[in-house]
Coordinates of C-alpha atoms in Angstrom, one line a residue:
V231 CA 0.0 0.0 0.0
Q232 CA 1.2 3.5 -0.8
L233 CA 0.4 6.4 1.5
Q234 CA 0.2 10.1 0.6
A235 CA -0.2 12.6 3.5
S236 CA -1.4 16.2 3.1
G237 CA -3.1 19.0 5.0
G238 CA -0.1 20.5 6.8
G239 CA 0.4 24.2 6.9
L240 CA 0.9 27.3 9.1
V241 CA -1.7 27.9 11.8
Q242 CA -1.9 30.1 14.9
A243 CA -1.8 28.5 18.4
G244 CA -5.4 27.5 19.4
G245 CA -6.3 26.8 15.8
S246 CA -7.2 23.6 14.0
L247 CA -5.9 21.5 11.1
K248 CA -7.0 18.2 9.6
L249 CA -4.4 16.0 8.1
S250 CA -5.3 13.5 5.4
C251 CA -3.5 10.3 4.3
V252 CA -4.8 8.8 1.1
A253 CA -4.0 5.1 0.5
S254 CA -3.5 3.5 -2.9
G255 CA -2.7 0.0 -4.1
R256 CA -4.7 -1.8 -1.4
P257 CA -7.8 -1.0 0.7
I258 CA -6.8 0.9 3.9
S259 CA -9.5 -1.0 5.7
G260 CA -7.2 -4.0 6.0
Y261 CA -4.5 -2.1 7.9
P262 CA -3.9 -0.8 11.4
I263 CA -2.9 2.9 11.0
G264 CA -0.9 5.4 12.8
W265 CA 0.2 9.0 12.8
F266 CA 3.6 9.9 13.9
R267 CA 5.5 13.2 14.1
Q268 CA 9.1 14.4 14.3
Q269 CA 9.7 17.7 16.0
P270 CA 12.8 19.7 15.3
G271 CA 15.8 18.1 16.9
K272 CA 13.9 15.2 18.2
E273 CA 13.2 11.6 17.2
R274 CA 10.0 10.5 15.6
E275 CA 7.2 9.7 18.0
I276 CA 3.7 8.3 18.0
V277 CA 0.8 10.7 18.0
A278 CA -2.2 8.4 17.4
A279 CA -3.0 5.0 16.2
M280 CA -6.1 2.9 15.3
R281 CA -6.6 -0.9 14.8
R282 CA -8.4 -2.1 11.7
T283 CA -11.7 -1.1 13.3
A284 CA -12.2 1.9 15.5
H285 CA -12.7 -0.3 18.5
M286 CA -9.3 0.5 19.8
T287 CA -7.4 3.7 19.5
Y288 CA -4.2 5.1 21.1
Y289 CA -3.2 8.6 21.7
A290 CA 0.0 10.1 23.1
D291 CA -0.6 11.9 26.4
S292 CA 0.5 15.1 24.8
V293 CA -2.4 15.1 22.3
K294 CA -5.2 13.4 24.3
G295 CA -8.4 15.4 24.1
R296 CA -7.1 17.6 21.3
F297 CA -6.4 15.2 18.4
T298 CA -8.7 12.6 16.8
I299 CA -7.7 9.8 14.5
S300 CA -10.3 8.4 12.1
R301 CA -10.6 6.5 8.8
D302 CA -13.0 6.6 5.9
N303 CA -12.7 3.3 4.2
A304 CA -14.9 4.3 1.3
Q305 CA -12.5 7.1 0.6
N306 CA -9.5 4.9 1.4
T307 CA -8.3 7.8 3.6
V308 CA -7.2 8.2 7.2
Y309 CA -7.4 11.5 9.0
L310 CA -5.9 13.3 12.0
Q311 CA -8.1 16.1 13.3
M312 CA -5.9 18.5 15.4
N313 CA -7.6 21.0 17.6
S314 CA -6.3 23.5 20.2
L315 CA -2.9 23.4 18.5
K316 CA 0.1 24.4 20.5
V317 CA 3.5 25.7 19.4
E318 CA 5.0 22.5 20.6
D319 CA 2.8 20.6 18.1
T320 CA 5.1 22.0 15.3
A321 CA 6.5 19.0 13.5
V322 CA 6.6 16.9 10.4
Y323 CA 3.6 14.5 10.5
Y324 CA 3.7 11.1 9.0
C325 CA 1.0 8.5 8.4
A326 CA 1.8 4.8 8.5
A327 CA 0.2 1.5 8.1
A328 CA 1.0 -1.9 9.5
R329 CA 0.4 -5.4 8.1
S330 CA -0.6 -6.4 11.6
V331 CA -0.3 -5.4 15.2
P332 CA 0.7 -8.1 17.7
G333 CA -1.4 -8.6 20.8
S334 CA -4.6 -7.1 21.8
G335 CA -3.5 -4.0 23.6
T336 CA -2.0 -0.7 22.7
Y337 CA 1.7 -1.4 23.3
F338 CA 2.6 -2.4 19.8
M339 CA 0.2 0.2 18.3
A340 CA 2.5 2.9 19.6
R341 CA 5.8 1.4 18.4
E342 CA 7.3 2.8 15.2
D343 CA 8.8 -0.6 14.2
T344 CA 5.3 -2.1 14.1
Y345 CA 4.6 -0.1 10.9
D346 CA 5.6 -1.3 7.5
Y347 CA 4.4 1.4 5.1
W348 CA 5.0 5.1 5.5
G349 CA 3.8 8.2 3.7
Q350 CA 6.0 11.2 3.1
G351 CA 5.7 13.8 5.8
T352 CA 3.6 16.9 5.9
L353 CA 4.8 19.9 7.8
V354 CA 2.6 21.5 10.5
T355 CA 3.8 24.8 11.9
V356 CA 2.0 26.4 14.8
S357 CA 2.8 30.0 15.5
S358 CA 2.4 31.9 18.8

């Protein structure tokens, strides 16, 4: 599966953005999905993840209550709705898909090495 992320841009603190990740080649419905980000000078980190169905999601503590991950299988697209953005949310955001996620909990959902397919990043800049 190929992934194409978009929707990044410049936004003021407190604002909102919605990132999209369009899948091609295979139906995205068959894949657990994740959004990661890499902030300047830092390693890439998990932001949010979802198993094949929406019955289980994972959010980093730093984004809980502000970000929402979702998927539209009919559009073969996954989304990351980002509200109440903060300057520290500035980062390059990546979408990813996994062939499978071990176990039944959230531990492996949050690990970068669980994911097999990556989109190119989209830059989100939050100004004060």
